[in-house]
Coordinates of C-alpha atoms and ligand atoms in Angstrom, one line a residue:
X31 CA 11.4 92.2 367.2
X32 CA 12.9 91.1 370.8
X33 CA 15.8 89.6 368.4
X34 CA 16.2 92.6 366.5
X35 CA 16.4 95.2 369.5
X36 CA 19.1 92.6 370.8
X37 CA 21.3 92.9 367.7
X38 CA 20.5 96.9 368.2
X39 CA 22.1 97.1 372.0
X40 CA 24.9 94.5 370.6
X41 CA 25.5 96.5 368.1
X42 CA 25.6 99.8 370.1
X43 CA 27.7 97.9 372.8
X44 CA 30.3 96.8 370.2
X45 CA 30.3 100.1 368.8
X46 CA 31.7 101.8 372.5
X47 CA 33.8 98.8 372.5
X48 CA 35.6 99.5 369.7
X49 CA 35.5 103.3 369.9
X50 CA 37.5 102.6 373.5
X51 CA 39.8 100.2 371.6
X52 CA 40.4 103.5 369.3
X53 CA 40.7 105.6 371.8
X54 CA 43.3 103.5 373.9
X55 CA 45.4 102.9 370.4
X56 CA 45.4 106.3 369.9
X57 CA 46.4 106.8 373.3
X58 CA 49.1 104.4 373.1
X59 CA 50.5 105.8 370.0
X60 CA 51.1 109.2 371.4
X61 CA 52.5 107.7 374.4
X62 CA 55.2 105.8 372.3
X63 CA 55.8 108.5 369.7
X64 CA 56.6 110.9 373.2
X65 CA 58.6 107.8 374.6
X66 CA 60.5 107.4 371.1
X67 CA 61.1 110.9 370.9
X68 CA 63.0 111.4 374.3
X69 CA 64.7 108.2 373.9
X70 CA 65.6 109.6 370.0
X71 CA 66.8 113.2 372.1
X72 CA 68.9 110.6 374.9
X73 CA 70.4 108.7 371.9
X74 CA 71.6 111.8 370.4
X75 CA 73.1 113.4 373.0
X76 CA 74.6 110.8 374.5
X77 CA 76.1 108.2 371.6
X78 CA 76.6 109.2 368.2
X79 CA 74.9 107.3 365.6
X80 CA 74.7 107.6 362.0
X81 CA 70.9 105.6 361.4
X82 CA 68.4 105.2 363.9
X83 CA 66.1 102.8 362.9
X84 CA 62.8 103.2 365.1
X85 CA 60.5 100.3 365.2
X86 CA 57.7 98.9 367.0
X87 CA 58.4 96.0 369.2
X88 CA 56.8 92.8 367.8
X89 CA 54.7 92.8 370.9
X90 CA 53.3 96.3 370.4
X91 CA 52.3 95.1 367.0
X92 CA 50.6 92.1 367.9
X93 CA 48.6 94.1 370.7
X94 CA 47.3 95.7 367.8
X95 CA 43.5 94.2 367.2
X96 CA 42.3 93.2 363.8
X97 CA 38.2 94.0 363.2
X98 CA 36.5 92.1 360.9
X99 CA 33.3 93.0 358.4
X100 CA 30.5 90.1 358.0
X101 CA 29.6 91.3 355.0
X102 CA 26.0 89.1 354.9
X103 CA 24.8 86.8 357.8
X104 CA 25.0 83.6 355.5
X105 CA 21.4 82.8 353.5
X106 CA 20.1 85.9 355.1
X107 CA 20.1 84.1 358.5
X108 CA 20.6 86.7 361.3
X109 CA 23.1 85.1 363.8
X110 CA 24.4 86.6 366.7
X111 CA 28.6 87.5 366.0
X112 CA 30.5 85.6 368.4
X113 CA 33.1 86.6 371.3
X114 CA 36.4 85.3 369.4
X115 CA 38.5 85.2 373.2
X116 CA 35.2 84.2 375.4
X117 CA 34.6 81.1 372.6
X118 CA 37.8 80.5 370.6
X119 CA 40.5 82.2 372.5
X120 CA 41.3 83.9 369.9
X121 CA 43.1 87.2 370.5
X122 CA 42.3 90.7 369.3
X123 CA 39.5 89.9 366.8
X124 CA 36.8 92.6 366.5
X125 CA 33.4 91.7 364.8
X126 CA 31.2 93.7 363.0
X127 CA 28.0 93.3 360.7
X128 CA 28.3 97.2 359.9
X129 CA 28.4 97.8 356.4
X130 CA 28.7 101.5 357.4
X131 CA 32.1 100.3 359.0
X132 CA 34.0 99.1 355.7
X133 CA 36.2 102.1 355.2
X134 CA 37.7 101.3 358.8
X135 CA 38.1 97.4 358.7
X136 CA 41.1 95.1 358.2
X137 CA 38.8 92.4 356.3
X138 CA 35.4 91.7 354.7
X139 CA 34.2 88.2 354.7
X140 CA 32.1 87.6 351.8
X141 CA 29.8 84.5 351.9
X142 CA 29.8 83.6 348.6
X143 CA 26.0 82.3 347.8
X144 CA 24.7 85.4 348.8
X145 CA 26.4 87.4 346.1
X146 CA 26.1 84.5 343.7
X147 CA 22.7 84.3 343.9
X148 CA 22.5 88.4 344.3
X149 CA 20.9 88.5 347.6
X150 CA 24.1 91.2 348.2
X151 CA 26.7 93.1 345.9
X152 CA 30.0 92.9 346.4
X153 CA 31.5 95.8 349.0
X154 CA 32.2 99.1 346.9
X155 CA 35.2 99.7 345.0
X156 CA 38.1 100.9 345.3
X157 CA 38.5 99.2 348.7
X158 CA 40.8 100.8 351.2
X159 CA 44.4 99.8 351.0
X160 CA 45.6 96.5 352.8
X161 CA 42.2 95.2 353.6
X162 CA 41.7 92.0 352.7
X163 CA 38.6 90.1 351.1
X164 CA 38.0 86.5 352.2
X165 CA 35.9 84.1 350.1
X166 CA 34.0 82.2 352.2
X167 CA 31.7 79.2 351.1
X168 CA 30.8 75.5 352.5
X169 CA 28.9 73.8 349.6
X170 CA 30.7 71.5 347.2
X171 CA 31.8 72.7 343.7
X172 CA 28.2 71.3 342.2
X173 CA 26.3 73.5 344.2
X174 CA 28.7 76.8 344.2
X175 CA 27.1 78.5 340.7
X176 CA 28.9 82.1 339.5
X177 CA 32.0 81.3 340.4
X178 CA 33.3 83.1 337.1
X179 CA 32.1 86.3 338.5
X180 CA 35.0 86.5 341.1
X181 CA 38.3 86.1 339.8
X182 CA 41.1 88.3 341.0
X183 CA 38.7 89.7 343.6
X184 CA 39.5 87.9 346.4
X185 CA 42.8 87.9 349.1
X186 CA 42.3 84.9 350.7
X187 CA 39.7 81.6 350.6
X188 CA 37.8 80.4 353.6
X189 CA 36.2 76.6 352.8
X190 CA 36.3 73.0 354.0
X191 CA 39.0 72.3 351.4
X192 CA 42.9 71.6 353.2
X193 CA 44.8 73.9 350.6
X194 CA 42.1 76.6 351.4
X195 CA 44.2 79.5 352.6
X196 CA 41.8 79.0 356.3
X197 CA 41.1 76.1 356.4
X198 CA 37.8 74.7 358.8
X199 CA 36.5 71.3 358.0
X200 CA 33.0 70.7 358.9
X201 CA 34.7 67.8 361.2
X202 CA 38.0 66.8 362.9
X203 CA 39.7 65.0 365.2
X204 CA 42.1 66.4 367.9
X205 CA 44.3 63.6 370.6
X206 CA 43.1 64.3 373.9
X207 CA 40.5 66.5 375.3
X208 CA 40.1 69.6 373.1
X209 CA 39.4 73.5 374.4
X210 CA 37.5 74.0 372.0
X211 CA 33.7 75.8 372.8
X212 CA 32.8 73.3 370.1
X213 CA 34.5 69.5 371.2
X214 CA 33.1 66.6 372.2
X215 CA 35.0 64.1 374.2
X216 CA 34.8 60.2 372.5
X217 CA 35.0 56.8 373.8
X218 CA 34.8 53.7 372.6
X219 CA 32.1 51.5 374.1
X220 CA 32.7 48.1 376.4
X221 CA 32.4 44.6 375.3
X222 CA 29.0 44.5 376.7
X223 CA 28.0 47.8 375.4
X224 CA 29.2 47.7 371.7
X225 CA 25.7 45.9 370.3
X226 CA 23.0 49.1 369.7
X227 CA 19.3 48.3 369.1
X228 CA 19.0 49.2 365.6
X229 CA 20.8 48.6 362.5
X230 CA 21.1 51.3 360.2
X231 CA 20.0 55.4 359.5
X232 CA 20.2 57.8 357.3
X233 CA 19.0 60.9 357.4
X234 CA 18.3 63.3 353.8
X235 CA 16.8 66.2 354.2
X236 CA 17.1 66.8 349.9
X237 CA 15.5 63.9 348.3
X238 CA 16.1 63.3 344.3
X239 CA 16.3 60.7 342.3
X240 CA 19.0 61.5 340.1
X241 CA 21.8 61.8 343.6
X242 CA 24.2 58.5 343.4
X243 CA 23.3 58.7 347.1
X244 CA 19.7 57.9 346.5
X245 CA 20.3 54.9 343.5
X246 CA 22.5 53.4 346.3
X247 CA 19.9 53.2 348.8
X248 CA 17.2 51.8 347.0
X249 CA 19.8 48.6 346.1
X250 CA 20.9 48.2 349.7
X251 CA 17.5 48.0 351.2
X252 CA 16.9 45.2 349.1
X253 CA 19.6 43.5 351.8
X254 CA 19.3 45.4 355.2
X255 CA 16.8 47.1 357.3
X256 CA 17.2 51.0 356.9
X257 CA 15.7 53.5 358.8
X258 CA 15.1 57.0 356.7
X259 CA 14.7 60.1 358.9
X260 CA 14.4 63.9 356.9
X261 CA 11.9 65.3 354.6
X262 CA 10.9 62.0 352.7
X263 CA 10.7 59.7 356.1
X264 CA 10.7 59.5 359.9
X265 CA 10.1 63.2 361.6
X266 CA 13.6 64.9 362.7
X267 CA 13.6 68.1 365.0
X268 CA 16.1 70.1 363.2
X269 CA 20.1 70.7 364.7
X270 CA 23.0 68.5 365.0
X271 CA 22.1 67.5 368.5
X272 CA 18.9 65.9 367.6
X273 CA 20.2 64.4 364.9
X274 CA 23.0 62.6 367.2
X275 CA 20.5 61.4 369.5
X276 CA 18.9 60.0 367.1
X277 CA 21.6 58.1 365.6
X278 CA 22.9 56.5 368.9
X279 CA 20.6 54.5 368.8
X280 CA 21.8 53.4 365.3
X281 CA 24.9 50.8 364.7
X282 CA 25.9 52.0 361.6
X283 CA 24.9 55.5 359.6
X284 CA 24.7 56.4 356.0
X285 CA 26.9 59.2 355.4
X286 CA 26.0 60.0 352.1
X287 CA 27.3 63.4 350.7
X288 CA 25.0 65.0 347.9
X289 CA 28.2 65.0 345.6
X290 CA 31.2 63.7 345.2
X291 CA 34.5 66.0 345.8
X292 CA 37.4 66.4 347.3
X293 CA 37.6 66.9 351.2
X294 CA 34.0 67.7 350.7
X295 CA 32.3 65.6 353.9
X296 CA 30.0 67.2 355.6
X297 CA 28.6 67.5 359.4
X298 CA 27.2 63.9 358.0
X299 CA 30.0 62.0 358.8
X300 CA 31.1 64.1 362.3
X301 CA 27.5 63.5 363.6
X302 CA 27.8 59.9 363.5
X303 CA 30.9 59.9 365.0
X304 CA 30.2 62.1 367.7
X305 CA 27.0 59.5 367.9
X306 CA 29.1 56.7 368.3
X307 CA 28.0 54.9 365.1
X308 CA 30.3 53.8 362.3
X309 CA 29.7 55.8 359.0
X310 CA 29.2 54.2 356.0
X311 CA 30.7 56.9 353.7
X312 CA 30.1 58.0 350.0
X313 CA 32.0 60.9 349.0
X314 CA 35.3 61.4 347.9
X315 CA 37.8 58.7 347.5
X316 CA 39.1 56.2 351.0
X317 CA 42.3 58.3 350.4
X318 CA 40.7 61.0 351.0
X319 CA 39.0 60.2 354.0
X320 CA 41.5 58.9 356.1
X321 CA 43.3 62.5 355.7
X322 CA 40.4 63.3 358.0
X323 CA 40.3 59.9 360.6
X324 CA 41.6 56.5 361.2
X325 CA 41.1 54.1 358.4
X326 CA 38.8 51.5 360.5
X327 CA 36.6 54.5 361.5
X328 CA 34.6 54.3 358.3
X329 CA 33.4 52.0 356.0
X330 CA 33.6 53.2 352.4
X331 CA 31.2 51.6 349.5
X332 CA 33.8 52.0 347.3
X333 CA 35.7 48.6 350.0
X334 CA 33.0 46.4 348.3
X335 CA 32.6 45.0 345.2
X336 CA 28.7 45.1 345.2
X337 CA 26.6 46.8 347.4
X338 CA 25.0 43.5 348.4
X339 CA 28.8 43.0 349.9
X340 CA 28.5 46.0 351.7
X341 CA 25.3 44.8 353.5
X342 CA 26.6 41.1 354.1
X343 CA 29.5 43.1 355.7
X344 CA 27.4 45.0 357.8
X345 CA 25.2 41.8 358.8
X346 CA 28.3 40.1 359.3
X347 CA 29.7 43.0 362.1
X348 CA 26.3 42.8 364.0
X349 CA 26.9 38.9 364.8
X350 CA 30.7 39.6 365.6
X351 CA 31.1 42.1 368.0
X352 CA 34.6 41.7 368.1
X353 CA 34.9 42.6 364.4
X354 CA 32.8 45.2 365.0
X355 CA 35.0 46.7 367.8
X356 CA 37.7 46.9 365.7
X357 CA 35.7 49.9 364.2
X358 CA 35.2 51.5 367.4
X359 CA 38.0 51.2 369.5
X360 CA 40.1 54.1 367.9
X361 CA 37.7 56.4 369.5
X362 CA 39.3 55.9 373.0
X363 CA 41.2 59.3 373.2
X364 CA 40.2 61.6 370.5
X365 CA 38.0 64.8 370.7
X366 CA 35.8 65.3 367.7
X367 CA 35.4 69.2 367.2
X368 CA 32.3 70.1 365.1
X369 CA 33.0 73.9 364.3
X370 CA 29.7 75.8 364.9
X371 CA 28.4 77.3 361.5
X372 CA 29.7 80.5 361.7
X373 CA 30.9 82.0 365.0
X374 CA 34.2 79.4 365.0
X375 CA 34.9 80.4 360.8
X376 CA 35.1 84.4 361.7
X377 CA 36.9 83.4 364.5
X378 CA 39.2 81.5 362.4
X379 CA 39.3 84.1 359.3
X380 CA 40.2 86.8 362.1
X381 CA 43.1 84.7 363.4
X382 CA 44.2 84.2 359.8
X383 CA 44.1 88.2 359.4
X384 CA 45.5 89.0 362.3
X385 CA 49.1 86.5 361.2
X386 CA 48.7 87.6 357.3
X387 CA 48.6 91.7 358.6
X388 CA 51.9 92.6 356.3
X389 CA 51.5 90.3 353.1
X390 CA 49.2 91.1 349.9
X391 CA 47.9 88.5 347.8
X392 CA 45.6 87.5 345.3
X393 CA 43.2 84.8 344.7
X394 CA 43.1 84.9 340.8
X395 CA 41.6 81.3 339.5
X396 CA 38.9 80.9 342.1
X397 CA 37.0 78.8 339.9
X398 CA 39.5 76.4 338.7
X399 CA 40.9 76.1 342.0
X400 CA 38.1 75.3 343.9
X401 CA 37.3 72.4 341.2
X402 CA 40.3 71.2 340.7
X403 CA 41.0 67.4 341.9
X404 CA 44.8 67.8 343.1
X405 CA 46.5 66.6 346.2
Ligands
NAG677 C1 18.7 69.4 346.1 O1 19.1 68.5 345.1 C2 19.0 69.0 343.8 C3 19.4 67.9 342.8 O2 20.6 67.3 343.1 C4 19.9 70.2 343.6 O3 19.8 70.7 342.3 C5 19.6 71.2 344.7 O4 20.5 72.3 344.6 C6 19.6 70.6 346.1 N1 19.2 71.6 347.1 C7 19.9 71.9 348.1 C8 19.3 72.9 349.0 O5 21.0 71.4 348.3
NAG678 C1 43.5 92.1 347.5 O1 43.0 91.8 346.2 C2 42.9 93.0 345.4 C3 42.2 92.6 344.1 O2 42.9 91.7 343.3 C4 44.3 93.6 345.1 O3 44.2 94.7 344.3 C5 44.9 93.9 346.5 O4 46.2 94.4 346.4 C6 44.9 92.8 347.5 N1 45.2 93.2 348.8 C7 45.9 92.6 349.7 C8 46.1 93.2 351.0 O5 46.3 91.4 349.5

């Protein structure tokens, strides 16, 4: 209830926000019509010309704010809409969860398993011209269903995939020490500090047999010590914070994705780096990965011929820590930024609308695309 009257007074607040916003553009636009006007009346009298061409300065246009529709908090999971400049500095960006706003905004951002599963419609047709539709959607191709249902509907795609037209990885690396509301500084531990306590985590909060992920832990705790955290084992508090604590403990952590595609790795990866353990990765192809981070910052089954080599590698690192090392030491000057699910993506999407005002396009294979292999 205390949530809900919140949202209310947010909502109310953003809403005499906006209507000042208006009200200054408005203001603004008279003001420059009267400027243009008397300069237009100057012009004449004074030169002759045969074509005035009157334009807005580029500056003028980019004062200009973009406001953005959340068409459905993501699984019906109320979230407060974040402050793009406070957070992201990210300029002129205006959120909104008003549906009763869609006549008036520059884009709707559609989270696509909410109208796949029908827990929404899509917004009402026609829409108004210019405005654009994002697709927006985080799971991997096996667990996107309905994708048929949206060809040609969309303007632009929002996902963890690089040829996305906004493109947010659950994960990445920036040199230095990011200003991001959502970075985390790395190091890479001492000599004396490299050995951790414990051997290796994983955490799964979706058990089932039929995953690869699963198959491949059963055969390598036949060779090495593994300790499961989630649903089916040790007790978790929920949130990527406890999660990393947990795994800092840990030398090495499964990062197991639930399927296998590409540039589909998950906050599964990023938490154990941010924890300061090396991943042990199954997902898409090494290639793939070190798009995203050093080659020695991961160990990838696929490097192994067996997974009983894979665990006499591991055993192998824990009595060298030198060897060992050589998996950490990259960290030394990287930020890893973990974008916060969904405050930094409407952020992003708004930044992307804001620099795409004047084009049109059309997403028209949504389905092939986002299962396609390429690149
Ligand atoms: C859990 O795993 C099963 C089997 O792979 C899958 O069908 C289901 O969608 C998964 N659930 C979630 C929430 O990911
Ligand atoms: C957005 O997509 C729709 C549907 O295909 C299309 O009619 C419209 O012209 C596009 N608008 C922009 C601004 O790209």
């Amino acid at each position: 209830m205390q949530s809900y009257l919140r949202g209310a007074q947010h909502r109310a607040l953003r809403q005499l926000l906006r209507r000042c916003a208006r009200a200054q553009r408005r203001a603004c636009s008279s003001l420059s019509a009267i400027t243009a006007g008397f300069f237009l009346l100057l012009c004449a009298c004074v030169l002759y010309l045969p074509e005035i061409h009157w334009e807005l300065p580029d500056s003028a246009d980019e004062l200009r704010s973009v406001t953005l529709l959340v068409w459905t908090h993501p699984f019906g999971h109320y979230r407060r809409l974040p402050d793009c400049w406070e957070q992201y500095q990210v300029e002129g960006c205006l959120l909104t969860d008003e549906p009763l706003e869609y006549s008036h905004v520059d884009a709707v951002i559609i989270h696509h398993r909410d109208i796949a599963t029908g827990a929404a419609e899509l917004p009402p047709e026609p829409r108004p011209r210019a405005q654009k539709w994002i697709w927006m959607n985080y799971e991997s191709p096996a667990h996107t269903p309905g994708l048929w249902q949206f060809e040609h509907k969309f303007n632009l795609t929002l996902s963890y995939r690089a040829d996305s037209d906004i493109f947010l990885p659950y994960g990445y690396l920036v040199p230095g020490i990011a200003r991001s509301h959502d970075a985390h500084l790395l190091h890479a531990p001492s000599r004396a500090r490299v050995l951790r306590p414990r051997l290796v985590a994983w955490v799964i909060s979706n058990w089932s047999d039929s995953q690869a992920r699963v198959a491949f832990y059963h055969e390598l705790q036949r060779y090495v010590h593994i300790d499961v955290y989630g649903q089916a084992g040790l007790p978790l508090a929920s949130g990527s914070e406890s999660v990393i604590r947990v795994v800092s403990r840990y030398q090495f952590y499964l990062a197991f994705e639930n399927s296998q595609h590409r540039d589909y790795i998950t906050e599964k990866l990023w938490n154990a780096v941010a924890a300061g353990a090396v991943p042990v990765v199954l997902g898409p192809t090494r290639h793939n990965y070190e798009r995203f981070l050093p080659p020695e910052a991961f160990i990838h089954v696929d490097d192994f011929p067996s997974v009983r080599a894979l665990a006499r590698y591991l055993l192998m690192l824990r009595r060298n820590p030198s060897r060992l090392q050589h998996h950490l030491d990259w960290r030394e000057g990287y930020s890893v930024v973990q974008p916060t699910f969904w405050a930094h993506h409407y952020c992003a999407a708004c930044r992307a609308v804001r620099k795409s005002r004047d084009t049109t396009q059309v997403v028209h294979s949504l389905e092939h695309w986002f299962w396609s292999d390429r690149g």
